[in-house]
mmCIF file of C-alpha atoms and ligand atoms in Angstrom:
data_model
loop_
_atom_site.group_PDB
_atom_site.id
_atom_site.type_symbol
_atom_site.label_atom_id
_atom_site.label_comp_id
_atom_site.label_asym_id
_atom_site.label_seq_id
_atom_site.Cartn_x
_atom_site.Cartn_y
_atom_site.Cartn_z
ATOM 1 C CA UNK J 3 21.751 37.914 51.721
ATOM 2 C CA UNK J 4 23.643 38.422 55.016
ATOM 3 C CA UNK J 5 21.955 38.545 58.325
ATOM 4 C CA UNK J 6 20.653 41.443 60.366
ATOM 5 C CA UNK J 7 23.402 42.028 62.741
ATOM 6 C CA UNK J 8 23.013 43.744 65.910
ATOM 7 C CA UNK J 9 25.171 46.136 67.858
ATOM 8 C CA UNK J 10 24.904 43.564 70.644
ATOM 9 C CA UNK J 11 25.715 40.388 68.431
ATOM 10 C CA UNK J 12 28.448 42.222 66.516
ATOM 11 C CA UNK J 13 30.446 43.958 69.548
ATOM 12 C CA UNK J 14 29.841 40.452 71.948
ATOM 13 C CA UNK J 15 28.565 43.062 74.705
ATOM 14 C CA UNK J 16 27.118 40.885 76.831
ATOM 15 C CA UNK J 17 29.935 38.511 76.585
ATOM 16 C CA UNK J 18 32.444 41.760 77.096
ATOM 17 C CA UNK J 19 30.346 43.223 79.962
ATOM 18 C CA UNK J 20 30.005 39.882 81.886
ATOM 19 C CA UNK J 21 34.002 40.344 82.405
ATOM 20 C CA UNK J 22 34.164 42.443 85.335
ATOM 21 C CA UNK J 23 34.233 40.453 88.436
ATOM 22 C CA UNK J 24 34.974 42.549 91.535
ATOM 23 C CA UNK J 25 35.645 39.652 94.471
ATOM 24 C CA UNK J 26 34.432 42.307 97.085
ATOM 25 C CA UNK J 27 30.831 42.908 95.017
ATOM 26 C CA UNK J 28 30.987 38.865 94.699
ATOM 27 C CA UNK J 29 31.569 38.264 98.577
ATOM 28 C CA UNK J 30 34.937 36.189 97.398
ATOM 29 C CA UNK J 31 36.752 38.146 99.859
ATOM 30 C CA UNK J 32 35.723 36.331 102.545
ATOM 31 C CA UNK J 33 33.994 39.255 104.538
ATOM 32 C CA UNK J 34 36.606 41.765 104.159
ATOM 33 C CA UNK J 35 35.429 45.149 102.728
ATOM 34 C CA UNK J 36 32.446 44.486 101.084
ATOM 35 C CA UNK J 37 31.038 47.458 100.678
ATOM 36 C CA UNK J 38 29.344 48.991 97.827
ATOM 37 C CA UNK J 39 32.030 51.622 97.056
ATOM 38 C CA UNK J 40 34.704 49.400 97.994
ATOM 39 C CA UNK J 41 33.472 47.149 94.875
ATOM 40 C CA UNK J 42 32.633 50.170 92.787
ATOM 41 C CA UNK J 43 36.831 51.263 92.876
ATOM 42 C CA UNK J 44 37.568 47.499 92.409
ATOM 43 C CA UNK J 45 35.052 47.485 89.267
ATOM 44 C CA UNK J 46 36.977 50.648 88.363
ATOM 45 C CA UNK J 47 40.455 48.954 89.061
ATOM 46 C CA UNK J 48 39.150 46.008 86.860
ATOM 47 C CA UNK J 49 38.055 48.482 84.235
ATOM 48 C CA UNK J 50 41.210 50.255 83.342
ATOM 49 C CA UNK J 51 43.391 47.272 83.784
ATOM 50 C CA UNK J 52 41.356 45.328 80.700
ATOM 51 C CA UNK J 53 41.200 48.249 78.796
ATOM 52 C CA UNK J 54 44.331 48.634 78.927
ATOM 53 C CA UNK J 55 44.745 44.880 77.657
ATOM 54 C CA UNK J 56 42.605 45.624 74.874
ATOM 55 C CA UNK J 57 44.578 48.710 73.711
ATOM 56 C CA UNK J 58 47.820 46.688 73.902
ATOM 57 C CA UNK J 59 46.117 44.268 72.002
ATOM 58 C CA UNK J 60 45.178 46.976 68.743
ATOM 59 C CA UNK J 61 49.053 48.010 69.265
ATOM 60 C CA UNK J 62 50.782 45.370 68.991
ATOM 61 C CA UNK J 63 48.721 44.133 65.758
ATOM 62 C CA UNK J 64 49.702 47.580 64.398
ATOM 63 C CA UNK J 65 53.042 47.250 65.742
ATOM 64 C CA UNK J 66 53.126 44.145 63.258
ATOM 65 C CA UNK J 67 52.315 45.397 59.961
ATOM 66 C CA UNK J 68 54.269 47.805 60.562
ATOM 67 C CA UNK J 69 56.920 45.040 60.974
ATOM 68 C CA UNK J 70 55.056 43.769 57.819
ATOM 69 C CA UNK J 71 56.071 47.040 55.836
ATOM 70 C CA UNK J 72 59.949 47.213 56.824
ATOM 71 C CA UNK J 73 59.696 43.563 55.004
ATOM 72 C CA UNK J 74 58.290 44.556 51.425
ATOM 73 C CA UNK J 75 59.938 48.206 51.798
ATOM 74 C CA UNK J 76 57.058 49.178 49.370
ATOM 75 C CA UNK J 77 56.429 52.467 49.078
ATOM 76 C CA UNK J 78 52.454 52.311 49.953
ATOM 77 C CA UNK J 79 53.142 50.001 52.465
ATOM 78 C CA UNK J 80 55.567 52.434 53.976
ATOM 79 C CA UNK J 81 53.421 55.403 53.771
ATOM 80 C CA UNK J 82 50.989 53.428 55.780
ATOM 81 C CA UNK J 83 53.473 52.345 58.388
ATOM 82 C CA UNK J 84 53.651 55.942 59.210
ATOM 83 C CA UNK J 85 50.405 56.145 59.731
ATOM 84 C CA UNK J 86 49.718 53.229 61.546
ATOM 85 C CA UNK J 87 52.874 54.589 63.766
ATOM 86 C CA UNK J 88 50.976 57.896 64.749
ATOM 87 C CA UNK J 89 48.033 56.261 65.127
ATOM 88 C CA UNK J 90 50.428 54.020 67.882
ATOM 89 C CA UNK J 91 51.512 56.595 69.834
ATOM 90 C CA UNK J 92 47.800 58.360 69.650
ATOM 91 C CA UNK J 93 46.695 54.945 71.783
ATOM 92 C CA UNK J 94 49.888 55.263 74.103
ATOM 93 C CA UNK J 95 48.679 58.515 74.860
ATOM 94 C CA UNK J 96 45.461 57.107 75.530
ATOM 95 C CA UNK J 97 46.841 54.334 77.749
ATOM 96 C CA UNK J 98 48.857 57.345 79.384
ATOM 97 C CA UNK J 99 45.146 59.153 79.950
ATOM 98 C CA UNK J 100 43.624 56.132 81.634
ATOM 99 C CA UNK J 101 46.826 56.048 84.460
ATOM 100 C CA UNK J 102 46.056 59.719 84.922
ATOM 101 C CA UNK J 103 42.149 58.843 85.793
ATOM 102 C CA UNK J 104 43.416 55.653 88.282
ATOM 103 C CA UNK J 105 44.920 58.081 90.508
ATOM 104 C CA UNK J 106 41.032 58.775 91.196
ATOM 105 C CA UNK J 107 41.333 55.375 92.585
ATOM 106 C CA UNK J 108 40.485 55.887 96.308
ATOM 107 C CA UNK J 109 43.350 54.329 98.314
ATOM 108 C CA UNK J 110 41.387 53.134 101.477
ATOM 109 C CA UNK J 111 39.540 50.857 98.897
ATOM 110 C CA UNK J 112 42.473 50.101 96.965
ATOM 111 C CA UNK J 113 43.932 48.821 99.930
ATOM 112 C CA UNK J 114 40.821 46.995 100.925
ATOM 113 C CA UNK J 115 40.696 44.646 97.825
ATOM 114 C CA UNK J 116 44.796 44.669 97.217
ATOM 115 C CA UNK J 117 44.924 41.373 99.263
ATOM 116 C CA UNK J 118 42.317 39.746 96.806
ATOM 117 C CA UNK J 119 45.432 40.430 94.293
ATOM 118 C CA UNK J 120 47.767 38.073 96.040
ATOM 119 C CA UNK J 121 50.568 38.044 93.514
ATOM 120 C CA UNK J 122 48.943 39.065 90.744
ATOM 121 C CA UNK J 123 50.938 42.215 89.051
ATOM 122 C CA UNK J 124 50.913 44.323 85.427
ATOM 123 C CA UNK J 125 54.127 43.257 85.333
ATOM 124 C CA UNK J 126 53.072 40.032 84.566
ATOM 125 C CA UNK J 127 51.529 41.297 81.359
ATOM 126 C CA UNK J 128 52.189 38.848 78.446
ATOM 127 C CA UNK J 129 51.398 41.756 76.125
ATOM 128 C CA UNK J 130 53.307 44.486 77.665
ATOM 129 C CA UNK J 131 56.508 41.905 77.616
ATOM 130 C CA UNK J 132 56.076 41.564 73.729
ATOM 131 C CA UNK J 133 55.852 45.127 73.187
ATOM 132 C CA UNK J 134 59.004 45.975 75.563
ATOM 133 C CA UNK J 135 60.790 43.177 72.793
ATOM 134 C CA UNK J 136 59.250 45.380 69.882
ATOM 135 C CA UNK J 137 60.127 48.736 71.118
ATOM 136 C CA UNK J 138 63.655 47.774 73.376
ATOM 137 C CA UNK J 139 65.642 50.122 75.011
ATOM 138 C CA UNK J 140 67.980 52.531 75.936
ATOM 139 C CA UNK J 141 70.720 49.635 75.110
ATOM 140 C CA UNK J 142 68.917 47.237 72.990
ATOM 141 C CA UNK J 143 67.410 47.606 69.731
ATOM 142 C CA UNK J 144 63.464 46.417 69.888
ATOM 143 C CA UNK J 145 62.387 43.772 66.529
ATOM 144 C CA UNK J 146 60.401 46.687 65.315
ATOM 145 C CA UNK J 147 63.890 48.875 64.619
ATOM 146 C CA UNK J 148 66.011 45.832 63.498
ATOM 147 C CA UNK J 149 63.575 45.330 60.885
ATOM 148 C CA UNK J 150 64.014 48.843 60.156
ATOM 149 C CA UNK J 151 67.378 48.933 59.913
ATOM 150 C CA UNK J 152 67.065 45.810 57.412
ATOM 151 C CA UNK J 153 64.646 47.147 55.726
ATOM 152 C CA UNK J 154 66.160 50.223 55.016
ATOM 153 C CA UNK J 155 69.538 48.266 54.132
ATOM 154 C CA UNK J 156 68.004 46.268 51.804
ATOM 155 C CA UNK J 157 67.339 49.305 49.618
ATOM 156 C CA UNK J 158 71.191 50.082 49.661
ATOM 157 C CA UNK J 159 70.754 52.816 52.426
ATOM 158 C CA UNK J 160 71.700 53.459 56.121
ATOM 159 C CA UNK J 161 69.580 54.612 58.697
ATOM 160 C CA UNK J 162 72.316 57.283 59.608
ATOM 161 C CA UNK J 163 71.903 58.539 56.129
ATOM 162 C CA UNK J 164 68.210 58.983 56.372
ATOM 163 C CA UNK J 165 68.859 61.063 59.652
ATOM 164 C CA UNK J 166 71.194 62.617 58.301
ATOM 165 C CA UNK J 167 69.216 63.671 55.332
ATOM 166 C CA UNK J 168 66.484 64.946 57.344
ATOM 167 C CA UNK J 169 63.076 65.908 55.322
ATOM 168 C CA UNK J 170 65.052 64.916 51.993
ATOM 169 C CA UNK J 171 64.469 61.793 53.041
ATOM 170 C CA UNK J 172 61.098 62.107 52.777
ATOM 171 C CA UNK J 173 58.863 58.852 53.604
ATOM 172 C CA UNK J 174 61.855 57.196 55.707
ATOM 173 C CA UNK J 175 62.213 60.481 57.651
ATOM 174 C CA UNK J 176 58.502 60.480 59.122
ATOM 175 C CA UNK J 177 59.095 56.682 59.657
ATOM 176 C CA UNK J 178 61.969 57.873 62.007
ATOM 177 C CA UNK J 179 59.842 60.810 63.310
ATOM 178 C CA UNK J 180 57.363 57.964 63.950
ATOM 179 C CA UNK J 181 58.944 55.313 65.628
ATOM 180 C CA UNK J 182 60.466 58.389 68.240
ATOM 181 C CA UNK J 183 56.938 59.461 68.643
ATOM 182 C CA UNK J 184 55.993 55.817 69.901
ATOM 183 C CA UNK J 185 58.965 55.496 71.797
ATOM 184 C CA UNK J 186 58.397 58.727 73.794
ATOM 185 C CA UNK J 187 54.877 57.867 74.076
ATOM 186 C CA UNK J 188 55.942 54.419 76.049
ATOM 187 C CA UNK J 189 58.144 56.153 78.231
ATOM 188 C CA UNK J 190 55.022 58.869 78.846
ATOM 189 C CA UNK J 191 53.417 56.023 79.941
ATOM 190 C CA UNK J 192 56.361 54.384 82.268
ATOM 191 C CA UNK J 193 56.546 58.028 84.118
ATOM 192 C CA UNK J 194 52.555 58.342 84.265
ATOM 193 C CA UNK J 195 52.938 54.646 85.851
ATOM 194 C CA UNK J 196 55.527 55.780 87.911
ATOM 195 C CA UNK J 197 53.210 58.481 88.707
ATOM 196 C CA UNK J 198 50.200 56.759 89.276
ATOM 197 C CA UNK J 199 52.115 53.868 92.175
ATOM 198 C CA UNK J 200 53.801 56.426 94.052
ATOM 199 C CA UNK J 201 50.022 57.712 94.850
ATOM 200 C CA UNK J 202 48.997 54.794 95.439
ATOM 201 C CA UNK J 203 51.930 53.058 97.399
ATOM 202 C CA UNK J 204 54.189 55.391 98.663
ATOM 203 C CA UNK J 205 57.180 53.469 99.426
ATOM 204 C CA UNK J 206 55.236 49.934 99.804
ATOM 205 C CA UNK J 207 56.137 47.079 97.995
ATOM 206 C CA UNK J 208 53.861 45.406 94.563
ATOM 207 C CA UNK J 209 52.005 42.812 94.883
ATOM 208 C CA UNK J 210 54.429 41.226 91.718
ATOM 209 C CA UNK J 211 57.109 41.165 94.685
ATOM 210 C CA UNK J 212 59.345 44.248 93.547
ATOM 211 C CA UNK J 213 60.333 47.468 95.157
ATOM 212 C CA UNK J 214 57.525 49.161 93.839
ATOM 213 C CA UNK J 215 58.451 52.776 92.679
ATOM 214 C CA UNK J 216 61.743 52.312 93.044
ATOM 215 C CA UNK J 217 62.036 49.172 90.918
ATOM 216 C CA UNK J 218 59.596 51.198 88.138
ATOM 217 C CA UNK J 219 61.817 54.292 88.025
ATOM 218 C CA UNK J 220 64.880 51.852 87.327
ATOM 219 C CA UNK J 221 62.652 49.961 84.353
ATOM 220 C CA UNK J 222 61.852 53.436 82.677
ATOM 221 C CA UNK J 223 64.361 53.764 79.842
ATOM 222 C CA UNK J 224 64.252 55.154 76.094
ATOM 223 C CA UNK J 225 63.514 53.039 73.678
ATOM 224 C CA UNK J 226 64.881 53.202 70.018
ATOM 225 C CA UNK J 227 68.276 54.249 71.837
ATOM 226 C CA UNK J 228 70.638 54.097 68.638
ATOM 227 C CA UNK J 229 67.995 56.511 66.669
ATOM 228 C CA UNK J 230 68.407 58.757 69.575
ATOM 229 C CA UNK J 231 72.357 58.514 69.252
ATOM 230 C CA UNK J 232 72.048 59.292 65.424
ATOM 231 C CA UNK J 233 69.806 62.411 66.078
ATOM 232 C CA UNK J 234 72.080 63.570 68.732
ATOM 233 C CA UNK J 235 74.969 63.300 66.146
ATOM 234 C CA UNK J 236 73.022 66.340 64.152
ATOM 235 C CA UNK J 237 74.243 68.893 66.554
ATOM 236 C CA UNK J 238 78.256 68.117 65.778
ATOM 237 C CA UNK J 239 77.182 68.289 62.133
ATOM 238 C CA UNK J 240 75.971 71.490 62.158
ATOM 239 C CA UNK J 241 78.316 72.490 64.627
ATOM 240 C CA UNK J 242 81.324 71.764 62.265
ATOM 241 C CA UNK J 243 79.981 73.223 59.159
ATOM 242 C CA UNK J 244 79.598 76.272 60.573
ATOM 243 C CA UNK J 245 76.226 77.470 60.039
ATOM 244 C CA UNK J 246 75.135 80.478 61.921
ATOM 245 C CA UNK J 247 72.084 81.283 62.926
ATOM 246 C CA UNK J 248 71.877 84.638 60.800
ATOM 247 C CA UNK J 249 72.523 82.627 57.893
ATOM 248 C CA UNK J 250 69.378 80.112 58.830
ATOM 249 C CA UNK J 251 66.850 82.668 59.114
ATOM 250 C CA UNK J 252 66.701 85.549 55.903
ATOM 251 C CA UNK J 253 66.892 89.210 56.750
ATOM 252 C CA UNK J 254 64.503 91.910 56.475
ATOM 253 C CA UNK J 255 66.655 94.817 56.172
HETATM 254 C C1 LIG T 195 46.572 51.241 91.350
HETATM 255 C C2 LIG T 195 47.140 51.079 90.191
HETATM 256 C C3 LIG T 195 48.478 50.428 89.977
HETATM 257 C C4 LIG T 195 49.491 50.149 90.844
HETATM 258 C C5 LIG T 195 49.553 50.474 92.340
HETATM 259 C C6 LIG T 195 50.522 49.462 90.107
HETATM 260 C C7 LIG T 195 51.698 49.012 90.681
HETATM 261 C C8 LIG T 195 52.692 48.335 90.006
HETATM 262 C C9 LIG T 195 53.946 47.871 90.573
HETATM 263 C C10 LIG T 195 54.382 48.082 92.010
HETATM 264 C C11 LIG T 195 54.627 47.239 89.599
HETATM 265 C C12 LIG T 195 56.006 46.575 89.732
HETATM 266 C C13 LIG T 195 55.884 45.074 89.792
HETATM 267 C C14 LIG T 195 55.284 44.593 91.100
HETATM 268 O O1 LIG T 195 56.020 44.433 92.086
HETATM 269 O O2 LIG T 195 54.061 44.360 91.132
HETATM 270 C C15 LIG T 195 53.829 47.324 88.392
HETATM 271 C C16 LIG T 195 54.215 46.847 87.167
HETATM 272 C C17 LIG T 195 53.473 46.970 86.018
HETATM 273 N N1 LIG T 195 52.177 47.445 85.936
HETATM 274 FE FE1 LIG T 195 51.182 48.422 87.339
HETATM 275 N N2 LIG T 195 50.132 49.363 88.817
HETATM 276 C C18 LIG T 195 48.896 49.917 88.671
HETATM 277 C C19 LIG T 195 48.134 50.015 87.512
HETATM 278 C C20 LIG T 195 48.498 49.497 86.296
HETATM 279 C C21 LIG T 195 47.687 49.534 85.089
HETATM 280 C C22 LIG T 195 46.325 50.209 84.923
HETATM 281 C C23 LIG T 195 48.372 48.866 84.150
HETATM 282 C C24 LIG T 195 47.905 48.612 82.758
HETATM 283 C C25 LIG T 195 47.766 47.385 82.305
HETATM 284 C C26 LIG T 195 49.601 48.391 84.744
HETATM 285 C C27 LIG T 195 50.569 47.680 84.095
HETATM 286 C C28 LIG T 195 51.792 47.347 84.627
HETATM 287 C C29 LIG T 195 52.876 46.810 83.830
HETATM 288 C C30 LIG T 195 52.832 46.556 82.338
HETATM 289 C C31 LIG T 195 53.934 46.582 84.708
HETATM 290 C C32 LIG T 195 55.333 46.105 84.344
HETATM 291 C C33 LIG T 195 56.168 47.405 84.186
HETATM 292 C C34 LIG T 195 57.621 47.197 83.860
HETATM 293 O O3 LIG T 195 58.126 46.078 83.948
HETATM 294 O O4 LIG T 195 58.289 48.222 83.553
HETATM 295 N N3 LIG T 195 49.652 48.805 86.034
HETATM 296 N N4 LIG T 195 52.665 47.978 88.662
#
């Protein structure tokens, strides 16, 4: 017989609320801003920074069996990779949502704890790094599309067929539906960053020693860059065999 479990046991809540540690509600900062709201946006600052860990977390771990599926090319397993790909981009939108609700951040406070910061920066994210090398960019392929592309080649096909072919294509076309909808929910997210510093900085520089917005506008590119070349490639198909749009849409005369 198994244990009774609690809520509290099972979810570690004590252990996951005794995570948030202000330094201006813990009087580490030395006198500076120690004020009960100032600790209250810092708590908040805290907050949406570890959620945002913990999201990253849940996506990269479905990032990889996704991975896992472009190895066996099963059929189930690929039906659930398109799943699990949705269910990706429903979390980036997520992580998008939380960048909106920082701009509540008051700024005065913000600027009280900054120095508590020193150098300390997202862009220092170990997890954010690994999912940049999953989903690359405008000019790199990501792991997560290179084991695609094998994947797919593997079976004897080419990704440029299975764009090409469109719904035909059936499984393999929502996997490329998929991996666009993650890719266009990480650049949401860039912009909403974007978004989000300007606010907050205006033209000052990050604590992680860059430009600030400049230096983030610069970092914001597409990822899954060759799918987006093959798409584009659609249009010159059509265009050269000459379908029209009366012939696309039936008519009611
Ligand atoms: C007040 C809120 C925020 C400000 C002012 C801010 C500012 C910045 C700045 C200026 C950078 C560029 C590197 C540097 O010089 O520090 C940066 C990078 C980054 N920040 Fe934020 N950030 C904020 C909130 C967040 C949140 C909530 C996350 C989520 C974990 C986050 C994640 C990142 C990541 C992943 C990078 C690297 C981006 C890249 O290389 O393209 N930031 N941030």
């Amino acid at each position: 017989m198994t244990a009774e479990v609690s809520y509290q046991d099972y979810l570690r809540v004590d252990e996951l609320l005794a995570l948030q540690r202000p330094f201006t509600a813990h009087g580490d900062g030395g006198g500076v801003g120690e004020t009960g709201h100032t600790a209250l946006s810092e708590h908040f600052f805290i907050i949406c920074h570890q959620t945002c860990e913990l999201w990253l977390k849940q996506i990269l771990a479905d990032l990889s069996a996704v991975v896992g599926a472009f190895s066996t090319m099963r059929p189930a397993d690929l039906e659930r990779a398109v799943d699990l790909l949705y269910r990706v981009g429903g979390l980036l939108r997520l992580l998008h949502e939380q960048l909106v609700v920082l701009e509540q951040l008051d700024v005065e406070d913000f600027a009280q704890f900054r120095q508590f910061l020193g150098s300390a920066s997202g862009a220092q994210s170990a997890q954010f790094h690994e999912l940049e090398r999953m989903l690359g960019n405008a000019s790199r392929s990501g792991t997560l599309y290179t084991a695609f592309e094998r994947g797919v080649e593997r079976t004897g096909g080419t990704v440029a067929k299975i764009v090409e072919a469109g719904a035909e294509a059936g499984t393999e076309h929502r996997l490329v539906e998929g991996l666009l909808h993650v890719g266009n929910g990480f650049l949401r997210w860039k912009v909403g960053h974007v978004g989000l510093t300007s606010r907050m900085l205006g033209g000052s520089p990050g604590t992680g020693g860059s430009s600030g917005v400049a230096y983030l506008v610069d970092r914001a590119s597409l990822p899954f860059g060759e799918l987006r070349r093959l798409r584009g490639r659609t249009h010159e198909r059509v265009a050269a065999s000459g379908v029209t749009a009366e012939g696309d849409i039936p008519s009611t005369d």
